[in-house]
Structure formats: C-alpha cells, structure tokens
Amino acid sequence: MDYQTLFTPFKIGNMEVKNRLVMSPMGTNSAFASGRKDEQEIDYFVERAKGGVGMIILGCQPLNEEIAQGSMEGTLDSFTVLPALTSLCDSVHRYGTKVICQITCGTGRNAFPDTLGRPPMSASPIPSAFDPNVPCREMTKEDIKAVMDGFTFAAGLAKDAGFDGIEIHAHAGYLVDQFMSPVWNKRTDEYSGSPENFARFPREIIQAIRKAVGNELPILFRISLDHRFEGGRTLEDSIPLIKLLEEEGVDAFDIDAGCYETLDYIFPPSYLGESCMSYVTDAARQAVSVPLLNAGTHNPESAVELIQSGTADFAMIGRGLIADPDLPNKLLADQREDVRPCLRCNENCIGRIWNNHTKLGCSVNVQAMEERRFKLEAAETAKKIVVIGGGAAGMEAARVAKLRGHEVALYEAGPRLGGMMRDVSTAKFKINIQLLSQWYEKQMEKLGIDVHLNTFIRPDDPILTECDEIFIGCGAEALVPPIPGIDAPNVATMVECHQDESLIDGENIVICGGGSTGCDGALEITSEMGKKVTIIEMKENCAEDAMFINRISLMNALAANNVTMITQAKVTAITETGVAIEKADGTTEVIPADTVINAFGMKPVLTTVNQVKEKYHTKTRVLGDSNKIGKIGDAIRDGFYAGSTI
C-alpha cells in the first residue's frame, strides 16, 4: 500500500497541519496536584512529535480542581501551570507538529461521586453513573456562567502557552454531552427541548473561548455522533447539532461513537476490529463543510482508506502511537514492517489508569511515559548473551540487548519464534498478536541476532559456560487437574486446539474453564467455525481475569454467538459423550460434548529453568511465564528490563 496519501498538508481554519495523522486525545493521569504537567508527560508527547505525527491533541484538561474530580490531567485555572505547558508546546513545535489543548468542564454524571465528598453536577438531577443512588446536582445559571468564565480563562492560558488550537471535550457522555442529549438533559429552560436549545450550552462555550482567542486559534469540537445505547443520541439526532455548532464557528469536528453506557467504544478492544467508528463520517461529511477527524482503532491501512474515501480529512491514532511513536516516520520512509503493532489490549494504557490509579503505560512499548528514564544507551562493555526461549520475553530481551551493542544468540526449542503468544492467536480478533510476533521476527532478522530454531539447550551445553549472561524463559503448559476422563481421546488442551484445529471435532464443544483463555477460544470456535459451545466455570462470572472494558465487548460477542455459560459449576468427570458437572446448589448434570477442551489454566515450565539457574545462578535471569504466569505485556516488560540493564 502507498502511504503517501497520509503525508499531504491540510488546514483547519488558519492552522496548517503537515500531514493527516493526528494523535488522539488520551489522558496520561500524571499531572501534579497543583494542576501542573509533569516532565515525564512532556517527554512522552515530544517523543510522538519527533516520530512525525502531524498534530497532537492532549488529553482533556479540566477547568479547575473541583471539576476535575480527582483526574490527574492538569488544570487550567492558574498562571502557575503555564511554564510546563509552554515547555510542552515549544518542544513539540521543534519538530513541526501542531499541538491542541483539549479543555473539559468535567465528567458530570460520570464522575465518582465521593471524589470530593459531594454529588457531581450535571444538566439535570439525574442519577450518577457510578452510583445511581446518588443524584446529580442540577447546574444553576450561576454554575453555567462560572463554567463559561472558566473556559475564557483556560483558553487564554492555552493561547499564552503556545497551543495551536483548542478542542472542546463534548464526548463520551461527559458534561457537555449531557447538555446536548435528551436522555440526560431534562431541563425545562432555554437549555433543553429542541436542537437549538440542546446546542445552547456548547455554543456558549465556543463564544467564551472566542473572547480569549478571537480568530487566532481554531476551535475543534470532539463529539460522539452515535451513543450506541437505547435512548442515547443517534447519528440522526447528532447531525442538527453539528450544523448549529458549525454556524457558531467550530473549525473542525473530531467525531466517533460511544459513551460510558457503551464503554468499550471509548476504549475499543480487539474484539471490535479495525476502523470500528469510521461509519459516522459519511453523514457528517454531508452535513458540514469544515474538516473532520476520525478515531477508532485505525491502523496504517485503514487510515489510508479513510483519507482516500474523502469522508474524513484526518485519521486519528491513539494507542497505536503509544505502541510506536515513530509510526508516521516509518510509514513515510516506506518501513511499514518496522511499525510495532498495538494489541488493543487496554491492559497497561487505560488499564493502569483505571485499575491501578497510576499513570499510563504500554504492553508492547515499555518506554511509554518513561522516555528519559528508560532511554536505551550503548552498553559500556559488550557482552555475550544467550537467550533461551523465543517467546515474547525472550525476543524482547534479545532485541533490546542487541540494540545496546551486546552479542546475542537466541535458542528456541520449537520450529518458529513467538512461543505461546503465537500459538494462541489464531482468531481473527487476535490478528495484532500475530502481527506483533511477525514484527519481532523481522527485528531479530534486521538486527542480526543469531537465532537458532529447533534447538533445545541443556544445562551442560558449553555455550552457557562461555557466555556472560543467560536470559531464560521456557514458557508455560496447561494445567491438567485430576479429573476422571481428562486424558480421554476426545479431550484436548486449548493450546493444542490452537495448534491443530482438527482436534475440535463434532458440533457440541464444551470448554472447561471460563477465564479469558476459555472465553476467547469459545468466541473463535463459534464465530469462525460455527460450532455450538458451552463454557463451564467455577467462579460466579466468566472472564473475571479480563480487563473490564474488554470484557464488555467479549460478553456481547459471546451472547451474539449464542455461547452457553454455566457458572458456579465444578467439572466432576469427562466421558466420551459429555461433561459431568456439579452446580452450587448441589445438583448435577451431564453436558453433551463431542470435544472437551481443557482451559483450566497454565503453569510454568521450570525443569530446564531450575537446572540452568542452579548451575549459573549469578548470571541467569528468568523471564516471562517461567518467572510468573502473566499476559503478553508482562512478558515483554520482563524482557525489556533484562535487556536494558545488562
């Protein structure tokens, strides 16, 4: 594919952007309590500017601490935040990249009610999203005026800092979106009841911003055109709103779909596929004449298709630029094979923020938000390193060590690189895991790493004596609990089924184990093979180990494919014709099965690991599942740490 389409300039208002690639607005959750940006966040954005993206839109910065409700994105209510913002703008401009300040007046009903010990405010006294027992406080006219004054001050700060434009966050069912949507806006005054009234609050925001910036800076407007839930705003409902906002002077619309009721569309996991929200651009293109930006898991190919279609002017890439900040420059240099793919796993980007209450990271790019601290530098002394195991951890350790100038030899017992990561990614919705395996394979080749396939290393092999360091990760294997019949001919492990599809015989398939592995396997077997699948799970819910946003899409997909899930049930025996289970209430049942799949879990393969470690304990580092059973991101982080510190 020719990616040059992405590298033509285009204007938004009086601002010219050098190419059609825009970094989507994503919070990093890293600002100080004072509202000031941290140096690490500045480094993070500078790395993406250096990588060639045309424009960066920052994550939403709230007007003040009260509205922020605990969000650590920085606030825009004091001149004290300006020095850091100026550093950010100047450093991004150094690379010819435009930078946009996204401003929010808060999450409204989506705020955590107890963050500041008071209910959140909204357009109406509707229930809080996270605790329906807590009603929101309806905003008064004085509240609205305070918000408008806040936007004027914040826009002035953005202008003084050197931002190239301002984006209004009216997305995801946050406060501005609540004013624009009948499902949340139940007011009886001039802010509700008609498209003109639903658009009044955002139009007043535009006016408030213009007071500070005039026509010097373009105003972008981020809006979900399709909420995708019953009662929410539809594409047809949104078109009159964006027409009115264009009349008010919006210079570009940043459009996609979803809201907190359909949270998986705010952070689309792999189950939703590529370019999952470009469908909103056709209607918007026909309705307004200003430039359009579109997000929604774009990869380089879908970005080209979007721009060539003419339905949008900019393709927005978010997590893809976390995974590889050099993506634009690599495409420009015709090095598509060197673009490190994002897994759409949500584990270490939004997952770190929501689950761990800490700053953003990345499963495949450990340097994200640690650009300075984890910068790779040439090793003082080049060493001979042996890597045992060609899975994610081993390949990352080999790659990073080689980049630092070490002599690296990698030994893999199997016929190909990738390990478990490659074995289990046969489903269409796991294509990016396959692509990551291929990317690693290509990097091994380009870096000149000495790769030996079909080679089993033993503790007494001379190469272990001769080398300076040993990195070892022998992966994991299936747990086989002592259940009668588990060794029957009609039983196979999930890994074996991925390796040999012919093992999935017959129409009725029963999967024993309803974690992410079992559920992903069930979805693949139903959606791609057309078989009837039943999952047996001991816990109260299936896929409890899945990142909760991903789980939304996964459960929707399993339901759409009529997968039966029997929870709080124990497998007691397996026969040639079925699986015997005991339920929580003590009742028993036999589930008919032609093929039974063991997805009870995994355990580390440690025989060789322990032998090597015992003999060479001072120079051995254990990686990946051999260290601790985890996910791909855990293995890659293990590998990076090993390769970057020798």
XYZ file of C-alpha atoms in Angstrom:
646
model
C 0.000 0.000 0.000
C 1.110 3.555 -0.764
C 1.047 5.582 2.459
C 1.910 8.901 0.821
C -1.768 9.883 0.985
C -1.220 10.371 4.696
C 1.573 12.881 4.181
C -0.171 15.757 2.436
C -0.743 19.009 4.375
C -4.250 20.149 5.301
C -5.677 23.221 7.006
C -8.003 23.604 9.969
C -9.023 27.238 9.994
C -5.801 29.200 9.630
C -3.656 26.346 11.009
C -1.858 24.113 8.518
C -1.051 20.579 9.672
C 1.855 18.904 7.875
C 0.152 15.530 7.433
C -3.125 13.691 8.016
C -2.073 11.732 11.111
C -3.307 13.012 14.459
C -2.563 11.647 17.900
C -5.908 11.056 19.600
C -6.541 12.748 22.941
C -5.758 10.314 25.744
C -5.136 11.158 29.358
C -1.891 10.042 30.991
C -3.005 10.516 34.620
C 0.337 12.001 35.570
C -0.063 15.704 36.417
C 0.708 17.130 39.846
C -1.949 18.018 42.417
C -1.133 21.663 41.656
C -2.512 21.151 38.144
C 0.910 21.408 36.532
C 2.156 18.928 33.922
C 4.950 16.527 34.856
C 8.222 16.361 32.906
C 7.507 12.718 32.028
C 4.330 13.688 30.186
C 6.192 16.365 28.254
C 8.843 13.805 27.243
C 6.069 11.424 26.180
C 4.470 13.937 23.818
C 7.820 15.150 22.494
C 8.704 11.575 21.511
C 5.499 11.370 19.432
C 6.216 14.733 17.780
C 9.733 13.545 16.996
C 8.139 10.429 15.462
C 6.465 12.546 12.800
C 2.782 12.852 13.710
C 1.158 15.948 12.207
C -0.845 17.031 15.234
C -1.159 16.031 18.875
C -4.349 16.589 20.883
C -3.699 16.420 24.604
C -5.994 14.555 26.969
C -8.726 16.737 28.409
C -7.590 19.308 30.964
C -10.340 20.379 33.396
C -11.175 23.990 34.143
C -10.363 23.622 37.833
C -9.685 21.115 40.600
C -13.322 20.852 41.685
C -14.492 19.991 38.178
C -11.542 17.623 37.722
C -12.991 15.311 40.424
C -9.575 13.784 41.051
C -8.439 13.486 37.423
C -4.674 13.992 37.128
C -4.546 15.666 33.717
C -3.653 19.139 34.929
C -6.000 22.091 35.411
C -6.320 25.421 33.628
C -7.244 27.864 36.379
C -3.890 29.387 37.322
C -0.947 31.045 35.611
C 1.307 28.690 37.582
C 0.608 25.888 35.092
C 1.944 27.920 32.166
C 5.700 27.202 32.365
C 5.246 23.439 31.930
C 2.648 23.916 29.168
C 4.980 26.322 27.375
C 7.790 23.763 27.563
C 5.446 21.160 26.098
C 4.330 23.394 23.218
C 7.825 24.643 22.391
C 9.263 21.124 22.442
C 6.525 19.732 20.193
C 6.812 22.680 17.785
C 10.509 21.935 17.419
C 9.503 19.000 15.176
C 6.910 20.875 13.119
C 3.994 19.209 14.902
C 0.886 21.154 15.910
C -0.427 20.727 19.450
C -4.008 21.215 20.611
C -5.233 21.965 24.128
C -8.354 19.934 24.872
C -10.477 21.538 27.592
C -13.268 19.983 29.629
C -15.770 21.320 32.111
C -15.895 17.904 33.714
C -17.417 14.489 33.542
C -20.764 15.478 35.052
C -22.765 12.372 35.950
C -19.761 10.174 35.064
C -17.709 11.499 37.980
C -17.039 9.342 41.014
C -19.493 10.921 43.481
C -17.261 10.632 46.537
C -14.122 12.136 44.999
C -14.702 15.462 46.713
C -17.401 14.407 49.128
C -20.201 15.927 47.091
C -22.511 14.813 44.266
C -21.383 15.649 40.739
C -23.168 18.389 38.837
C -24.988 17.770 35.576
C -27.523 19.316 33.241
C -30.265 17.712 35.355
C -30.692 15.919 38.711
C -30.226 12.537 37.029
C -28.612 9.522 38.751
C -24.839 9.403 38.947
C -23.406 6.840 36.519
C -21.277 5.003 39.107
C -23.785 5.148 41.964
C -27.391 5.528 40.797
C -28.418 6.157 44.415
C -26.595 9.498 44.290
C -28.494 12.110 42.257
C -26.518 14.735 40.393
C -26.875 18.398 41.280
C -28.598 20.333 38.507
C -26.466 23.240 37.339
C -27.838 26.679 38.029
C -27.458 29.695 35.749
C -24.683 30.861 38.085
C -22.928 27.495 37.643
C -23.198 27.821 33.869
C -21.779 31.348 33.933
C -18.869 30.151 36.071
C -18.132 27.437 33.510
C -18.147 29.984 30.691
C -15.810 32.293 32.614
C -13.584 29.275 33.235
C -13.427 28.479 29.512
C -12.433 32.054 28.717
C -9.605 31.968 31.261
C -8.476 28.470 30.216
C -8.455 29.407 26.533
C -6.348 32.448 27.353
C -3.871 30.227 29.183
C -3.721 27.861 26.201
C -3.037 30.760 23.858
C -0.304 32.152 26.118
C 1.313 28.723 26.438
C 1.653 28.464 22.663
C -1.013 25.917 21.749
C -2.049 25.946 18.092
C -5.728 25.372 18.755
C -8.345 24.412 21.311
C -10.591 21.372 21.361
C -13.813 21.289 23.357
C -14.352 17.922 25.037
C -18.032 17.203 24.395
C -17.579 13.471 24.188
C -18.244 10.178 25.972
C -21.338 11.342 27.808
C -19.359 13.926 29.810
C -20.958 17.196 30.970
C -21.185 18.983 27.599
C -22.597 15.807 26.052
C -25.156 15.643 28.858
C -26.441 19.098 27.909
C -26.711 18.004 24.261
C -28.637 14.777 24.926
C -32.346 14.434 25.833
C -31.606 11.192 27.696
C -29.671 13.210 30.299
C -30.928 16.772 29.815
C -34.368 17.031 31.454
C -34.292 20.794 31.994
C -37.325 22.959 31.277
C -35.482 26.205 30.495
C -33.742 27.507 27.363
C -31.078 24.777 27.548
C -33.425 21.942 26.580
C -36.349 20.920 24.370
C -35.073 21.498 20.812
C -31.870 21.083 18.801
C -31.233 24.802 19.178
C -31.606 24.581 22.948
C -29.592 21.376 23.287
C -26.813 23.167 21.374
C -27.006 26.319 23.520
C -24.515 25.228 26.220
C -21.754 24.223 23.752
C -22.421 27.339 21.643
C -21.899 29.495 24.715
C -18.619 27.647 25.332
C -17.489 28.486 21.798
C -18.364 32.131 22.412
C -16.489 32.085 25.720
C -13.366 30.700 24.031
C -13.550 33.268 21.234
C -13.476 36.040 23.868
C -9.948 34.917 24.723
C -8.519 33.833 21.373
C -10.578 35.671 18.760
C -9.979 34.074 15.380
C -6.272 33.455 16.039
C -6.729 29.838 17.108
C -9.024 27.277 15.509
C -11.638 25.572 17.691
C -12.142 21.813 17.343
C -15.152 20.013 18.787
C -14.933 16.389 19.951
C -18.303 14.663 19.818
C -19.709 11.155 19.740
C -22.264 11.145 16.937
C -23.775 7.805 17.985
C -24.099 6.825 21.649
C -25.000 3.248 20.689
C -27.462 2.554 23.534
C -31.234 2.625 23.796
C -32.341 6.205 24.449
C -28.956 7.703 23.665
C -28.327 10.183 20.876
C -28.273 8.608 17.424
C -26.384 9.644 14.324
C -29.562 11.260 13.014
C -30.034 13.182 16.288
C -26.459 14.491 16.218
C -26.439 15.942 12.697
C -28.596 19.023 13.541
C -26.292 19.735 16.486
C -23.078 19.797 14.477
C -24.747 22.035 11.868
C -25.595 24.538 14.603
C -22.089 24.297 16.038
C -20.564 24.912 12.604
C -22.714 28.052 12.378
C -21.271 29.141 15.717
C -17.739 28.885 14.336
C -16.362 25.416 15.016
C -13.391 24.926 12.679
C -13.289 21.090 12.739
C -15.145 18.150 14.245
C -13.428 15.231 15.952
C -16.055 12.501 15.560
C -16.601 8.911 16.630
C -19.123 6.861 18.649
C -19.913 5.536 22.121
C -20.280 6.801 25.684
C -19.997 5.375 29.198
C -23.064 3.197 28.612
C -21.090 1.606 25.754
C -17.678 1.991 27.335
C -15.941 -0.460 25.028
C -16.393 2.076 22.207
C -14.495 4.684 24.220
C -11.509 2.326 24.510
C -12.154 -0.177 21.688
C -10.630 -3.610 22.374
C -9.531 -6.049 19.693
C -12.974 -7.664 19.526
C -14.356 -4.551 17.760
C -11.877 -4.841 14.894
C -10.120 -2.089 12.970
C -11.658 1.251 11.997
C -14.720 0.479 14.103
C -16.099 4.034 14.161
C -15.418 5.349 10.664
C -19.082 4.644 9.845
C -20.064 8.001 11.373
C -18.086 10.048 8.842
C -20.409 9.739 5.810
C -23.356 11.535 7.380
C -21.122 14.162 8.982
C -19.401 14.901 5.668
C -22.749 15.559 4.034
C -23.888 17.805 6.895
C -20.937 20.147 7.468
C -18.190 21.660 5.345
C -15.406 22.017 7.937
C -12.637 19.396 8.294
C -13.396 16.087 10.006
C -11.140 13.970 12.200
C -11.996 10.345 12.952
C -10.712 7.872 15.574
C -11.489 4.255 16.359
C -8.620 1.734 16.207
C -7.167 2.933 12.930
C -4.133 1.109 11.624
C -1.988 2.493 8.778
C -4.091 0.751 6.124
C -7.468 1.900 7.446
C -6.037 5.413 7.825
C -5.158 5.464 4.124
C -8.596 4.110 3.216
C -10.270 6.770 5.367
C -8.408 9.671 3.768
C -8.812 8.275 0.256
C -12.554 7.846 0.828
C -12.903 11.587 1.266
C -15.254 11.172 4.231
C -12.651 12.493 6.703
C -9.586 14.696 6.465
C -7.517 13.350 9.359
C -7.038 9.827 10.690
C -6.582 9.748 14.445
C -4.375 7.125 16.047
C -4.114 6.870 19.819
C -2.864 3.624 21.281
C -1.007 2.876 18.041
C 1.204 5.884 18.753
C 1.722 4.801 22.335
C 2.904 1.447 20.997
C 5.160 3.025 18.368
C 5.785 6.785 18.496
C 7.773 6.541 15.248
C 4.843 5.133 13.267
C 4.493 8.197 10.952
C 8.193 8.438 10.133
C 8.367 4.695 9.453
C 5.442 4.900 7.022
C 6.974 7.947 5.321
C 10.223 6.028 4.882
C 8.338 3.002 3.489
C 9.230 0.880 6.511
C 5.764 -0.480 7.299
C 7.192 -3.786 8.548
C 9.005 -1.914 11.333
C 5.836 -0.410 12.828
C 5.273 -2.129 16.172
C 1.563 -3.040 16.384
C -0.745 -2.135 19.247
C -2.557 -5.175 20.656
C -5.734 -3.199 21.575
C -5.378 -4.993 24.918
C -6.091 -1.940 27.136
C -4.051 -3.610 29.876
C -1.362 -1.014 30.505
C -2.738 2.185 28.981
C -6.257 2.783 30.284
C -5.910 -0.327 32.455
C -3.135 1.209 34.554
C -5.121 4.419 34.939
C -8.466 2.851 35.865
C -7.380 -0.282 37.692
C -4.168 0.881 39.374
C -4.890 4.640 39.682
C -1.465 5.398 38.255
C -0.028 6.797 35.054
C -0.358 5.368 31.557
C 1.981 2.671 30.273
C 2.014 0.247 27.341
C 2.119 -3.530 26.996
C 4.357 -3.559 23.912
C 6.318 -0.344 24.476
C 7.746 -0.318 27.987
C 9.337 3.089 27.335
C 5.949 4.854 27.106
C 5.848 7.571 29.809
C 9.434 6.625 30.732
C 11.111 8.044 27.638
C 14.007 9.586 29.549
C 14.479 7.061 32.352
C 14.247 4.031 30.049
C 16.199 5.508 27.157
C 18.379 2.826 25.571
C 22.053 3.690 25.584
C 25.084 1.769 24.384
C 26.427 -0.637 26.991
C 29.799 0.233 28.497
C 31.053 -3.304 27.799
C 29.684 -5.564 25.079
C 28.816 -8.980 26.495
C 27.902 -12.376 25.097
C 24.276 -13.067 25.946
C 22.417 -16.340 25.475
C 18.622 -16.144 25.380
C 16.820 -19.454 25.924
C 13.227 -19.329 24.696
C 11.849 -17.408 21.719
C 8.599 -16.187 23.248
C 7.660 -12.552 23.839
C 10.000 -12.127 26.814
C 12.972 -13.765 25.130
C 12.593 -11.845 21.883
C 12.234 -8.515 23.663
C 15.271 -9.219 25.816
C 17.265 -10.170 22.708
C 16.096 -7.113 20.753
C 16.890 -4.615 23.493
C 20.242 -6.182 24.374
C 21.285 -6.142 20.716
C 20.265 -2.502 20.329
C 22.610 -1.703 23.201
C 25.533 -3.384 21.443
C 25.670 -6.812 23.047
C 26.338 -10.026 21.123
C 23.114 -12.025 21.339
C 22.264 -15.623 20.464
C 18.669 -16.826 20.849
C 17.758 -20.514 21.123
C 14.203 -21.759 20.592
C 13.247 -25.421 21.025
C 10.344 -25.138 18.583
C 10.238 -24.588 14.817
C 9.330 -20.891 14.968
C 9.587 -17.804 17.141
C 6.658 -16.419 19.098
C 6.037 -19.104 21.674
C 2.639 -19.193 23.360
C 1.883 -15.692 22.072
C 1.881 -17.005 18.529
C 0.227 -20.343 19.274
C -2.910 -18.901 20.834
C -3.519 -16.022 18.405
C -5.279 -17.913 15.627
C -8.568 -15.967 15.897
C -9.286 -13.070 13.546
C -9.763 -10.772 16.544
C -6.200 -11.605 17.624
C -4.581 -10.559 14.357
C -2.497 -7.897 16.089
C -0.853 -10.541 18.280
C 0.151 -12.396 15.128
C 1.439 -9.128 13.690
C 3.470 -8.499 16.833
C 5.040 -11.954 16.514
C 5.938 -11.181 12.915
C 7.318 -7.777 13.940
C 9.623 -9.405 16.479
C 10.719 -11.960 13.902
C 11.566 -9.158 11.476
C 13.501 -7.243 14.156
C 15.548 -10.356 15.002
C 16.483 -10.567 11.319
C 17.228 -6.865 10.839
C 19.324 -6.600 13.985
C 21.370 -9.633 13.034
C 20.533 -11.628 16.147
C 21.869 -15.181 15.955
C 18.620 -17.204 16.074
C 18.649 -20.998 16.414
C 15.297 -22.765 15.942
C 14.585 -26.406 16.832
C 17.408 -26.198 19.360
C 16.941 -27.431 22.915
C 19.508 -26.048 25.338
C 20.636 -28.230 28.240
C 22.379 -27.047 31.396
C 25.663 -28.713 30.383
C 25.850 -27.114 26.916
C 29.240 -25.333 26.541
C 27.624 -22.124 25.280
C 26.247 -21.494 28.769
C 29.726 -21.695 30.247
C 31.180 -19.416 27.575
C 28.558 -16.646 27.690
C 28.451 -13.706 30.093
C 24.707 -13.634 30.762
C 21.757 -16.022 30.389
C 18.152 -14.945 29.900
C 15.779 -17.898 30.116
C 12.041 -18.186 29.640
C 10.655 -21.604 28.742
C 7.009 -20.616 28.773
C 4.051 -22.437 30.262
C 1.956 -25.540 29.767
C -1.640 -26.484 30.512
C -2.746 -27.422 33.993
C -4.240 -30.934 33.991
C -6.276 -31.422 37.166
C -7.002 -34.986 38.395
C -10.492 -35.252 36.928
C -11.707 -38.688 35.799
C -11.586 -38.869 31.999
C -9.418 -35.810 31.444
C -6.967 -37.951 29.459
C -9.694 -39.351 27.175
C -9.206 -39.194 23.374
C -11.918 -36.529 22.979
C -10.130 -34.123 25.381
C -7.504 -31.579 24.281
C -5.966 -28.506 25.857
C -6.812 -25.085 24.475
C -3.224 -24.638 23.281
C -3.369 -27.966 21.407
C -6.608 -26.865 19.745
C -4.974 -23.652 18.584
C -2.066 -25.649 17.209
C -4.286 -28.216 15.482
C -7.820 -27.161 14.605
C -8.753 -30.727 13.595
C -8.827 -31.672 17.300
C -12.068 -29.677 17.593
C -14.269 -32.472 16.288
C -18.069 -32.649 16.171
C -20.666 -29.960 16.738
C -21.008 -29.788 20.549
C -17.903 -28.353 22.182
C -17.545 -27.987 25.948
C -14.798 -25.754 27.320
C -13.775 -26.448 30.914
C -12.605 -23.133 32.315
C -14.213 -19.756 31.683
C -11.309 -17.382 32.103
C -10.145 -15.159 29.247
C -8.483 -18.118 27.527
C -11.640 -20.226 27.569
C -13.901 -17.340 26.542
C -11.636 -16.235 23.692
C -11.465 -19.821 22.495
C -15.242 -20.136 22.673
C -15.704 -16.981 20.613
C -13.267 -18.188 17.969
C -14.843 -21.646 17.742
C -18.377 -20.258 17.400
C -17.764 -17.213 15.211
C -15.165 -18.756 12.895
C -16.027 -22.478 12.945
C -19.775 -22.335 13.510
C -19.877 -24.847 16.349
C -22.084 -24.914 19.437
C -20.065 -24.091 22.559
C -20.736 -24.401 26.272
C -18.368 -22.957 28.884
C -18.144 -24.440 32.399
C -16.741 -22.067 35.026
C -16.364 -22.480 38.807
C -16.449 -18.756 39.578
C -19.523 -16.543 39.668
C -18.691 -14.946 36.309
C -16.764 -15.836 33.192
C -13.694 -13.856 32.115
C -13.175 -12.303 35.531
C -9.474 -12.020 34.652
C -10.202 -9.894 31.568
C -9.642 -6.141 31.637
C -13.172 -4.916 32.452
C -13.559 -2.774 29.311
C -12.509 -5.681 27.103
C -14.915 -7.915 28.986
C -17.859 -5.769 27.834
C -17.101 -6.489 24.171
C -16.252 -10.119 24.883
C -19.523 -10.811 26.714
C -21.506 -9.044 23.976
C -19.783 -11.160 21.319
C -20.328 -14.419 23.227
C -24.011 -13.580 23.643
C -24.367 -12.676 19.967
C -22.862 -16.074 19.067
C -25.161 -17.959 21.464
C -22.400 -19.345 23.667
C -23.824 -21.035 26.773
C -22.063 -20.129 30.021
C -22.624 -22.287 33.093
C -21.021 -20.621 36.111
C -20.540 -21.715 39.722
C -20.207 -25.265 38.461
C -17.479 -27.840 39.052
C -16.381 -30.415 36.475
C -16.529 -33.825 38.180
C -15.897 -36.209 35.263
C -15.448 -36.361 31.492
C -16.804 -39.181 29.338
C -16.863 -39.953 25.620
C -20.256 -38.266 25.344
C -20.227 -35.416 27.817
C -19.003 -33.489 30.855
C -20.456 -34.176 34.283
C -20.805 -31.092 36.484
C -21.907 -30.263 39.996
C -23.622 -26.914 40.496
C -23.501 -24.611 43.510
C -26.842 -25.871 44.764
C -25.562 -29.447 44.764
C -27.470 -30.586 41.674
C -25.633 -32.484 38.933
C -25.916 -32.518 35.169
C -24.163 -34.017 32.158
C -23.452 -31.574 29.328
C -23.311 -33.342 25.923
C -19.922 -32.948 24.252
C -18.218 -34.260 21.149
C -14.979 -32.490 22.060
C -13.923 -31.308 25.514
C -11.321 -28.543 25.802
C -9.165 -28.100 28.892
C -8.880 -24.373 29.661
C -8.288 -24.780 33.402
C -5.206 -22.586 33.333
C -1.459 -22.697 32.840
C 1.628 -23.492 34.888
C 5.268 -22.534 34.223
C 7.661 -24.985 32.563
C 10.552 -24.963 35.020
C 12.671 -28.111 34.651
C 15.353 -26.577 32.419
C 14.938 -23.169 34.049
C 15.690 -24.512 37.505
C 18.630 -26.594 36.302
C 20.237 -23.658 34.468
C 19.554 -21.302 37.343
C 21.078 -23.725 39.860
C 24.258 -24.132 37.824
C 24.654 -20.488 36.735
C 22.766 -18.579 39.418
C 24.986 -15.478 39.264
C 24.415 -14.843 35.585
C 20.886 -16.168 34.953
C 17.735 -14.060 34.742
C 14.373 -15.820 34.472
C 11.785 -14.236 32.158
C 8.109 -14.373 31.218
C 5.825 -17.185 32.355
C 8.818 -19.007 33.809
C 9.109 -16.094 36.197
C 5.369 -15.550 36.769
C 2.325 -16.575 34.738
C 1.064 -13.408 33.106
C -0.058 -11.703 29.941
C 1.921 -10.655 26.874
C 2.631 -7.221 28.312
C 4.085 -8.743 31.473
C 6.441 -10.925 29.430
C 7.579 -8.014 27.247
C 8.240 -5.857 30.302
C 10.321 -8.676 31.809
C 12.318 -8.908 28.598
C 12.864 -5.163 28.329
C 14.088 -4.922 31.902
C 16.567 -7.738 31.327
C 17.925 -6.481 28.011
C 18.162 -2.850 29.104
C 20.111 -3.353 32.321
C 22.992 -5.649 31.326
